[in-house]
Amino acid sequence: MAASKEQKKRKAFAEKLLRVKGVDYDEWLDEKHQEIIEGSDDLLSDALDMLLETSSKKSTSQPSDSASYQSSSSNDESN
């Protein structure tokens, strides 16, 4: 997604402000990335819990690969 003119102006202005404060823009941006990641711990934990739940449901409701293989092998022999 291309940045709009307004976004580019805001970025340039923010970079100037940070320079005046003696802060490197890339370091500041990296800190913001880290903050959003750390602030999303609960979201990530919930997503992983949901993934684990769906994985365990799939493994209990579907036959194992070996059972599928045995079933298809016996069908092949009857043909």
mmCIF file of N, CA, C and O in Angstrom:
data_model
loop_
_atom_site.group_PDB
_atom_site.id
_atom_site.type_symbol
_atom_site.label_atom_id
_atom_site.label_comp_id
_atom_site.label_asym_id
_atom_site.label_seq_id
_atom_site.Cartn_x
_atom_site.Cartn_y
_atom_site.Cartn_z
ATOM 1 N N MET A 1 0.850 -1.172 0.000
ATOM 2 C CA MET A 1 0.000 0.000 0.000
ATOM 3 C C MET A 1 0.893 1.231 0.000
ATOM 4 O O MET A 1 1.769 1.386 0.844
ATOM 5 N N ALA A 2 0.686 2.102 -0.945
ATOM 6 C CA ALA A 2 1.478 3.315 -1.053
ATOM 7 C C ALA A 2 1.017 4.333 -0.021
ATOM 8 O O ALA A 2 -0.174 4.461 0.266
ATOM 9 N N ALA A 3 1.980 5.039 0.522
ATOM 10 C CA ALA A 3 1.664 6.064 1.514
ATOM 11 C C ALA A 3 1.093 7.290 0.813
ATOM 12 O O ALA A 3 1.548 7.690 -0.253
ATOM 13 N N SER A 4 0.079 7.856 1.434
ATOM 14 C CA SER A 4 -0.522 9.064 0.866
ATOM 15 C C SER A 4 0.398 10.262 1.129
ATOM 16 O O SER A 4 1.356 10.180 1.910
ATOM 17 N N LYS A 5 0.110 11.378 0.493
ATOM 18 C CA LYS A 5 0.900 12.584 0.713
ATOM 19 C C LYS A 5 0.851 12.999 2.176
ATOM 20 O O LYS A 5 1.858 13.402 2.745
ATOM 21 N N GLU A 6 -0.313 12.885 2.787
ATOM 22 C CA GLU A 6 -0.460 13.252 4.200
ATOM 23 C C GLU A 6 0.377 12.349 5.091
ATOM 24 O O GLU A 6 1.006 12.810 6.036
ATOM 25 N N GLN A 7 0.380 11.060 4.802
ATOM 26 C CA GLN A 7 1.188 10.130 5.591
ATOM 27 C C GLN A 7 2.677 10.448 5.452
ATOM 28 O O GLN A 7 3.422 10.404 6.427
ATOM 29 N N LYS A 8 3.096 10.766 4.236
ATOM 30 C CA LYS A 8 4.495 11.115 4.008
ATOM 31 C C LYS A 8 4.870 12.386 4.756
ATOM 32 O O LYS A 8 5.957 12.487 5.330
ATOM 33 N N LYS A 9 3.965 13.360 4.774
ATOM 34 C CA LYS A 9 4.219 14.610 5.505
ATOM 35 C C LYS A 9 4.332 14.338 6.996
ATOM 36 O O LYS A 9 5.225 14.866 7.661
ATOM 37 N N ARG A 10 3.427 13.518 7.534
ATOM 38 C CA ARG A 10 3.471 13.205 8.961
ATOM 39 C C ARG A 10 4.765 12.483 9.319
ATOM 40 O O ARG A 10 5.384 12.760 10.349
ATOM 41 N N LYS A 11 5.174 11.553 8.469
ATOM 42 C CA LYS A 11 6.407 10.813 8.730
ATOM 43 C C LYS A 11 7.604 11.762 8.729
ATOM 44 O O LYS A 11 8.444 11.708 9.641
ATOM 45 N N ALA A 12 7.687 12.627 7.727
ATOM 46 C CA ALA A 12 8.805 13.569 7.647
ATOM 47 C C ALA A 12 8.823 14.489 8.861
ATOM 48 O O ALA A 12 9.889 14.762 9.434
ATOM 49 N N PHE A 13 7.651 14.944 9.288
ATOM 50 C CA PHE A 13 7.560 15.820 10.460
ATOM 51 C C PHE A 13 7.980 15.081 11.728
ATOM 52 O O PHE A 13 8.735 15.593 12.545
ATOM 53 N N ALA A 14 7.522 13.850 11.869
ATOM 54 C CA ALA A 14 7.892 13.039 13.030
ATOM 55 C C ALA A 14 9.401 12.792 13.047
ATOM 56 O O ALA A 14 10.037 12.866 14.108
ATOM 57 N N GLU A 15 9.993 12.516 11.892
ATOM 58 C CA GLU A 15 11.438 12.310 11.818
ATOM 59 C C GLU A 15 12.191 13.556 12.269
ATOM 60 O O GLU A 15 13.176 13.471 12.996
ATOM 61 N N LYS A 16 11.702 14.732 11.864
ATOM 62 C CA LYS A 16 12.346 15.990 12.275
ATOM 63 C C LYS A 16 12.234 16.172 13.787
ATOM 64 O O LYS A 16 13.209 16.527 14.448
ATOM 65 N N LEU A 17 11.059 15.934 14.315
ATOM 66 C CA LEU A 17 10.864 16.080 15.761
ATOM 67 C C LEU A 17 11.782 15.144 16.533
ATOM 68 O O LEU A 17 12.387 15.526 17.544
ATOM 69 N N LEU A 18 11.878 13.911 16.076
ATOM 70 C CA LEU A 18 12.735 12.943 16.748
ATOM 71 C C LEU A 18 14.204 13.355 16.656
ATOM 72 O O LEU A 18 14.956 13.209 17.621
ATOM 73 N N ARG A 19 14.620 13.870 15.491
ATOM 74 C CA ARG A 19 16.005 14.324 15.343
ATOM 75 C C ARG A 19 16.323 15.438 16.328
ATOM 76 O O ARG A 19 17.383 15.453 16.943
ATOM 77 N N VAL A 20 15.363 16.372 16.493
ATOM 78 C CA VAL A 20 15.547 17.469 17.437
ATOM 79 C C VAL A 20 15.726 16.917 18.852
ATOM 80 O O VAL A 20 16.528 17.429 19.639
ATOM 81 N N LYS A 21 15.010 15.836 19.153
ATOM 82 C CA LYS A 21 15.100 15.212 20.475
ATOM 83 C C LYS A 21 16.309 14.289 20.594
ATOM 84 O O LYS A 21 16.563 13.727 21.657
ATOM 85 N N GLY A 22 17.032 14.093 19.504
ATOM 86 C CA GLY A 22 18.201 13.224 19.529
ATOM 87 C C GLY A 22 17.865 11.750 19.460
ATOM 88 O O GLY A 22 18.631 10.897 19.904
ATOM 89 N N VAL A 23 16.704 11.424 18.880
ATOM 90 C CA VAL A 23 16.252 10.037 18.783
ATOM 91 C C VAL A 23 16.318 9.597 17.321
ATOM 92 O O VAL A 23 15.821 10.296 16.433
ATOM 93 N N ASP A 24 16.928 8.444 17.092
ATOM 94 C CA ASP A 24 16.995 7.885 15.750
ATOM 95 C C ASP A 24 15.609 7.338 15.361
ATOM 96 O O ASP A 24 14.991 6.591 16.138
ATOM 97 N N TYR A 25 15.134 7.714 14.191
ATOM 98 C CA TYR A 25 13.794 7.309 13.749
ATOM 99 C C TYR A 25 13.647 5.787 13.689
ATOM 100 O O TYR A 25 12.655 5.234 14.169
ATOM 101 N N ASP A 26 14.627 5.088 13.113
ATOM 102 C CA ASP A 26 14.532 3.632 12.978
ATOM 103 C C ASP A 26 14.510 2.936 14.342
ATOM 104 O O ASP A 26 13.778 1.964 14.534
ATOM 105 N N GLU A 27 15.302 3.430 15.290
ATOM 106 C CA GLU A 27 15.279 2.858 16.632
ATOM 107 C C GLU A 27 13.927 3.103 17.299
ATOM 108 O O GLU A 27 13.380 2.228 17.962
ATOM 109 N N TRP A 28 13.408 4.316 17.129
ATOM 110 C CA TRP A 28 12.101 4.661 17.694
ATOM 111 C C TRP A 28 11.015 3.762 17.089
ATOM 112 O O TRP A 28 10.159 3.235 17.803
ATOM 113 N N LEU A 29 11.081 3.573 15.777
ATOM 114 C CA LEU A 29 10.097 2.738 15.094
ATOM 115 C C LEU A 29 10.192 1.289 15.570
ATOM 116 O O LEU A 29 9.172 0.630 15.798
ATOM 117 N N ASP A 30 11.414 0.805 15.768
ATOM 118 C CA ASP A 30 11.597 -0.550 16.274
ATOM 119 C C ASP A 30 10.990 -0.684 17.671
ATOM 120 O O ASP A 30 10.360 -1.698 17.985
ATOM 121 N N GLU A 31 11.152 0.344 18.508
ATOM 122 C CA GLU A 31 10.541 0.326 19.841
ATOM 123 C C GLU A 31 9.017 0.249 19.736
ATOM 124 O O GLU A 31 8.370 -0.466 20.513
ATOM 125 N N LYS A 32 8.443 0.971 18.795
ATOM 126 C CA LYS A 32 6.986 0.934 18.594
ATOM 127 C C LYS A 32 6.542 -0.451 18.144
ATOM 128 O O LYS A 32 5.504 -0.947 18.575
ATOM 129 N N HIS A 33 7.321 -1.071 17.283
ATOM 130 C CA HIS A 33 7.008 -2.443 16.846
ATOM 131 C C HIS A 33 7.012 -3.377 18.055
ATOM 132 O O HIS A 33 6.106 -4.199 18.216
ATOM 133 N N GLN A 34 8.044 -3.243 18.886
ATOM 134 C CA GLN A 34 8.156 -4.094 20.069
ATOM 135 C C GLN A 34 6.982 -3.861 21.018
ATOM 136 O O GLN A 34 6.422 -4.805 21.578
ATOM 137 N N GLU A 35 6.568 -2.602 21.180
ATOM 138 C CA GLU A 35 5.441 -2.281 22.062
ATOM 139 C C GLU A 35 4.154 -2.945 21.590
ATOM 140 O O GLU A 35 3.401 -3.489 22.389
ATOM 141 N N ILE A 36 3.908 -2.915 20.294
ATOM 142 C CA ILE A 36 2.665 -3.503 19.771
ATOM 143 C C ILE A 36 2.704 -5.018 19.909
ATOM 144 O O ILE A 36 1.687 -5.649 20.208
ATOM 145 N N ILE A 37 3.870 -5.601 19.740
ATOM 146 C CA ILE A 37 4.003 -7.046 19.901
ATOM 147 C C ILE A 37 3.783 -7.428 21.360
ATOM 148 O O ILE A 37 3.012 -8.337 21.666
ATOM 149 N N GLU A 38 4.457 -6.732 22.257
ATOM 150 C CA GLU A 38 4.314 -7.027 23.681
ATOM 151 C C GLU A 38 2.899 -6.747 24.171
ATOM 152 O O GLU A 38 2.397 -7.440 25.039
ATOM 153 N N GLY A 39 2.248 -5.751 23.596
ATOM 154 C CA GLY A 39 0.884 -5.421 23.981
ATOM 155 C C GLY A 39 -0.136 -6.410 23.450
ATOM 156 O O GLY A 39 -1.313 -6.349 23.808
ATOM 157 N N SER A 40 0.305 -7.315 22.611
ATOM 158 C CA SER A 40 -0.599 -8.292 22.003
ATOM 159 C C SER A 40 -0.419 -9.683 22.588
ATOM 160 O O SER A 40 -0.908 -10.665 22.016
ATOM 161 N N ASP A 41 0.254 -9.786 23.717
ATOM 162 C CA ASP A 41 0.489 -11.096 24.339
ATOM 163 C C ASP A 41 -0.807 -11.863 24.559
ATOM 164 O O ASP A 41 -0.885 -13.054 24.264
ATOM 165 N N ASP A 42 -1.827 -11.180 25.093
ATOM 166 C CA ASP A 42 -3.097 -11.861 25.360
ATOM 167 C C ASP A 42 -3.736 -12.358 24.069
ATOM 168 O O ASP A 42 -4.240 -13.475 24.005
ATOM 169 N N LEU A 43 -3.707 -11.527 23.043
ATOM 170 C CA LEU A 43 -4.282 -11.901 21.756
ATOM 171 C C LEU A 43 -3.565 -13.122 21.180
ATOM 172 O O LEU A 43 -4.202 -14.078 20.731
ATOM 173 N N LEU A 44 -2.245 -13.080 21.221
ATOM 174 C CA LEU A 44 -1.468 -14.200 20.686
ATOM 175 C C LEU A 44 -1.692 -15.475 21.492
ATOM 176 O O LEU A 44 -1.824 -16.558 20.927
ATOM 177 N N SER A 45 -1.764 -15.342 22.799
ATOM 178 C CA SER A 45 -2.004 -16.501 23.650
ATOM 179 C C SER A 45 -3.371 -17.114 23.356
ATOM 180 O O SER A 45 -3.513 -18.335 23.245
ATOM 181 N N ASP A 46 -4.388 -16.253 23.212
ATOM 182 C CA ASP A 46 -5.729 -16.744 22.886
ATOM 183 C C ASP A 46 -5.752 -17.452 21.535
ATOM 184 O O ASP A 46 -6.378 -18.501 21.381
ATOM 185 N N ALA A 47 -5.053 -16.878 20.559
ATOM 186 C CA ALA A 47 -5.009 -17.490 19.226
ATOM 187 C C ALA A 47 -4.327 -18.853 19.275
ATOM 188 O O ALA A 47 -4.786 -19.809 18.639
ATOM 189 N N LEU A 48 -3.262 -18.959 20.040
ATOM 190 C CA LEU A 48 -2.573 -20.242 20.161
ATOM 191 C C LEU A 48 -3.448 -21.269 20.873
ATOM 192 O O LEU A 48 -3.477 -22.439 20.487
ATOM 193 N N ASP A 49 -4.184 -20.836 21.890
ATOM 194 C CA ASP A 49 -5.108 -21.747 22.576
ATOM 195 C C ASP A 49 -6.167 -22.268 21.607
ATOM 196 O O ASP A 49 -6.479 -23.461 21.607
ATOM 197 N N MET A 50 -6.700 -21.378 20.781
ATOM 198 C CA MET A 50 -7.713 -21.791 19.802
ATOM 199 C C MET A 50 -7.115 -22.776 18.799
ATOM 200 O O MET A 50 -7.753 -23.753 18.426
ATOM 201 N N LEU A 51 -5.904 -22.524 18.376
ATOM 202 C CA LEU A 51 -5.234 -23.419 17.437
ATOM 203 C C LEU A 51 -5.042 -24.796 18.054
ATOM 204 O O LEU A 51 -5.294 -25.818 17.409
ATOM 205 N N LEU A 52 -4.621 -24.813 19.303
ATOM 206 C CA LEU A 52 -4.438 -26.093 19.987
ATOM 207 C C LEU A 52 -5.761 -26.835 20.134
ATOM 208 O O LEU A 52 -5.823 -28.051 19.966
ATOM 209 N N GLU A 53 -6.830 -26.115 20.443
ATOM 210 C CA GLU A 53 -8.147 -26.737 20.584
ATOM 211 C C GLU A 53 -8.602 -27.352 19.262
ATOM 212 O O GLU A 53 -9.059 -28.487 19.236
ATOM 213 N N THR A 54 -8.462 -26.607 18.181
ATOM 214 C CA THR A 54 -8.906 -27.137 16.886
ATOM 215 C C THR A 54 -8.029 -28.293 16.446
ATOM 216 O O THR A 54 -8.510 -29.240 15.836
ATOM 217 N N SER A 55 -6.739 -28.234 16.768
ATOM 218 C CA SER A 55 -5.837 -29.341 16.423
ATOM 219 C C SER A 55 -6.218 -30.604 17.166
ATOM 220 O O SER A 55 -6.234 -31.689 16.597
ATOM 221 N N SER A 56 -6.526 -30.465 18.448
ATOM 222 C CA SER A 56 -6.875 -31.656 19.223
ATOM 223 C C SER A 56 -8.230 -32.207 18.790
ATOM 224 O O SER A 56 -8.427 -33.411 18.779
ATOM 225 N N LYS A 57 -9.152 -31.348 18.390
ATOM 226 C CA LYS A 57 -10.450 -31.827 17.903
ATOM 227 C C LYS A 57 -10.277 -32.585 16.594
ATOM 228 O O LYS A 57 -10.905 -33.614 16.373
ATOM 229 N N LYS A 58 -9.421 -32.092 15.723
ATOM 230 C CA LYS A 58 -9.183 -32.763 14.445
ATOM 231 C C LYS A 58 -8.552 -34.130 14.656
ATOM 232 O O LYS A 58 -8.919 -35.092 14.008
ATOM 233 N N SER A 59 -7.605 -34.202 15.572
ATOM 234 C CA SER A 59 -6.907 -35.471 15.769
ATOM 235 C C SER A 59 -7.806 -36.510 16.425
ATOM 236 O O SER A 59 -7.636 -37.698 16.199
ATOM 237 N N THR A 60 -8.800 -36.083 17.198
ATOM 238 C CA THR A 60 -9.695 -37.060 17.830
ATOM 239 C C THR A 60 -10.866 -37.424 16.935
ATOM 240 O O THR A 60 -11.424 -38.503 17.054
ATOM 241 N N SER A 61 -11.216 -36.548 15.986
ATOM 242 C CA SER A 61 -12.379 -36.828 15.147
ATOM 243 C C SER A 61 -12.022 -37.474 13.814
ATOM 244 O O SER A 61 -12.864 -38.046 13.158
ATOM 245 N N GLN A 62 -10.769 -37.386 13.385
ATOM 246 C CA GLN A 62 -10.362 -37.969 12.115
ATOM 247 C C GLN A 62 -9.527 -39.212 12.353
ATOM 248 O O GLN A 62 -8.777 -39.294 13.315
ATOM 249 N N PRO A 63 -9.657 -40.195 11.458
ATOM 250 C CA PRO A 63 -8.815 -41.389 11.601
ATOM 251 C C PRO A 63 -7.359 -41.016 11.372
ATOM 252 O O PRO A 63 -7.052 -40.070 10.663
ATOM 253 N N SER A 64 -6.480 -41.785 11.953
ATOM 254 C CA SER A 64 -5.053 -41.515 11.782
ATOM 255 C C SER A 64 -4.637 -41.842 10.356
ATOM 256 O O SER A 64 -5.335 -42.546 9.630
ATOM 257 N N ASP A 65 -3.470 -41.374 9.974
ATOM 258 C CA ASP A 65 -2.970 -41.627 8.618
ATOM 259 C C ASP A 65 -2.794 -43.120 8.366
ATOM 260 O O ASP A 65 -3.067 -43.605 7.285
ATOM 261 N N SER A 66 -2.342 -43.859 9.362
ATOM 262 C CA SER A 66 -2.118 -45.281 9.143
ATOM 263 C C SER A 66 -3.442 -46.011 8.928
ATOM 264 O O SER A 66 -3.531 -46.917 8.113
ATOM 265 N N ALA A 67 -4.485 -45.596 9.631
ATOM 266 C CA ALA A 67 -5.790 -46.222 9.433
ATOM 267 C C ALA A 67 -6.318 -45.909 8.035
ATOM 268 O O ALA A 67 -6.900 -46.758 7.375
ATOM 269 N N SER A 68 -6.089 -44.681 7.573
ATOM 270 C CA SER A 68 -6.517 -44.312 6.223
ATOM 271 C C SER A 68 -5.771 -45.128 5.196
ATOM 272 O O SER A 68 -6.329 -45.578 4.211
ATOM 273 N N TYR A 69 -4.478 -45.314 5.421
ATOM 274 C CA TYR A 69 -3.665 -46.076 4.486
ATOM 275 C C TYR A 69 -4.119 -47.531 4.441
ATOM 276 O O TYR A 69 -4.266 -48.107 3.373
ATOM 277 N N GLN A 70 -4.362 -48.118 5.589
ATOM 278 C CA GLN A 70 -4.808 -49.511 5.640
ATOM 279 C C GLN A 70 -6.131 -49.680 4.931
ATOM 280 O O GLN A 70 -6.337 -50.626 4.195
ATOM 281 N N SER A 71 -7.028 -48.745 5.118
ATOM 282 C CA SER A 71 -8.339 -48.807 4.500
ATOM 283 C C SER A 71 -8.213 -48.726 2.972
ATOM 284 O O SER A 71 -8.814 -49.489 2.244
ATOM 285 N N SER A 72 -7.388 -47.793 2.490
ATOM 286 C CA SER A 72 -7.243 -47.663 1.042
ATOM 287 C C SER A 72 -6.477 -48.839 0.453
ATOM 288 O O SER A 72 -6.725 -49.240 -0.659
ATOM 289 N N SER A 73 -5.539 -49.417 1.212
ATOM 290 C CA SER A 73 -4.797 -50.579 0.714
ATOM 291 C C SER A 73 -5.724 -51.765 0.539
ATOM 292 O O SER A 73 -5.636 -52.491 -0.450
ATOM 293 N N SER A 74 -6.618 -51.985 1.483
ATOM 294 C CA SER A 74 -7.513 -53.123 1.364
ATOM 295 C C SER A 74 -8.496 -52.922 0.216
ATOM 296 O O SER A 74 -8.897 -53.872 -0.436
ATOM 297 N N ASN A 75 -8.852 -51.677 -0.066
ATOM 298 C CA ASN A 75 -9.724 -51.412 -1.224
ATOM 299 C C ASN A 75 -9.002 -51.697 -2.513
ATOM 300 O O ASN A 75 -9.587 -52.208 -3.453
ATOM 301 N N ASP A 76 -7.707 -51.387 -2.557
ATOM 302 C CA ASP A 76 -6.925 -51.632 -3.769
ATOM 303 C C ASP A 76 -6.825 -53.140 -4.048
ATOM 304 O O ASP A 76 -6.860 -53.577 -5.177
ATOM 305 N N GLU A 77 -6.675 -53.927 -2.979
ATOM 306 C CA GLU A 77 -6.535 -55.368 -3.148
ATOM 307 C C GLU A 77 -7.802 -56.010 -3.665
ATOM 308 O O GLU A 77 -7.766 -57.003 -4.360
ATOM 309 N N SER A 78 -8.957 -55.453 -3.341
ATOM 310 C CA SER A 78 -10.213 -56.050 -3.754
ATOM 311 C C SER A 78 -10.517 -55.772 -5.215
ATOM 312 O O SER A 78 -11.337 -56.417 -5.821
ATOM 313 N N ASN A 79 -9.818 -54.793 -5.808
ATOM 314 C CA ASN A 79 -10.049 -54.446 -7.211
ATOM 315 C C ASN A 79 -9.263 -55.265 -8.118
ATOM 316 O O ASN A 79 -8.527 -55.870 -8.414
#
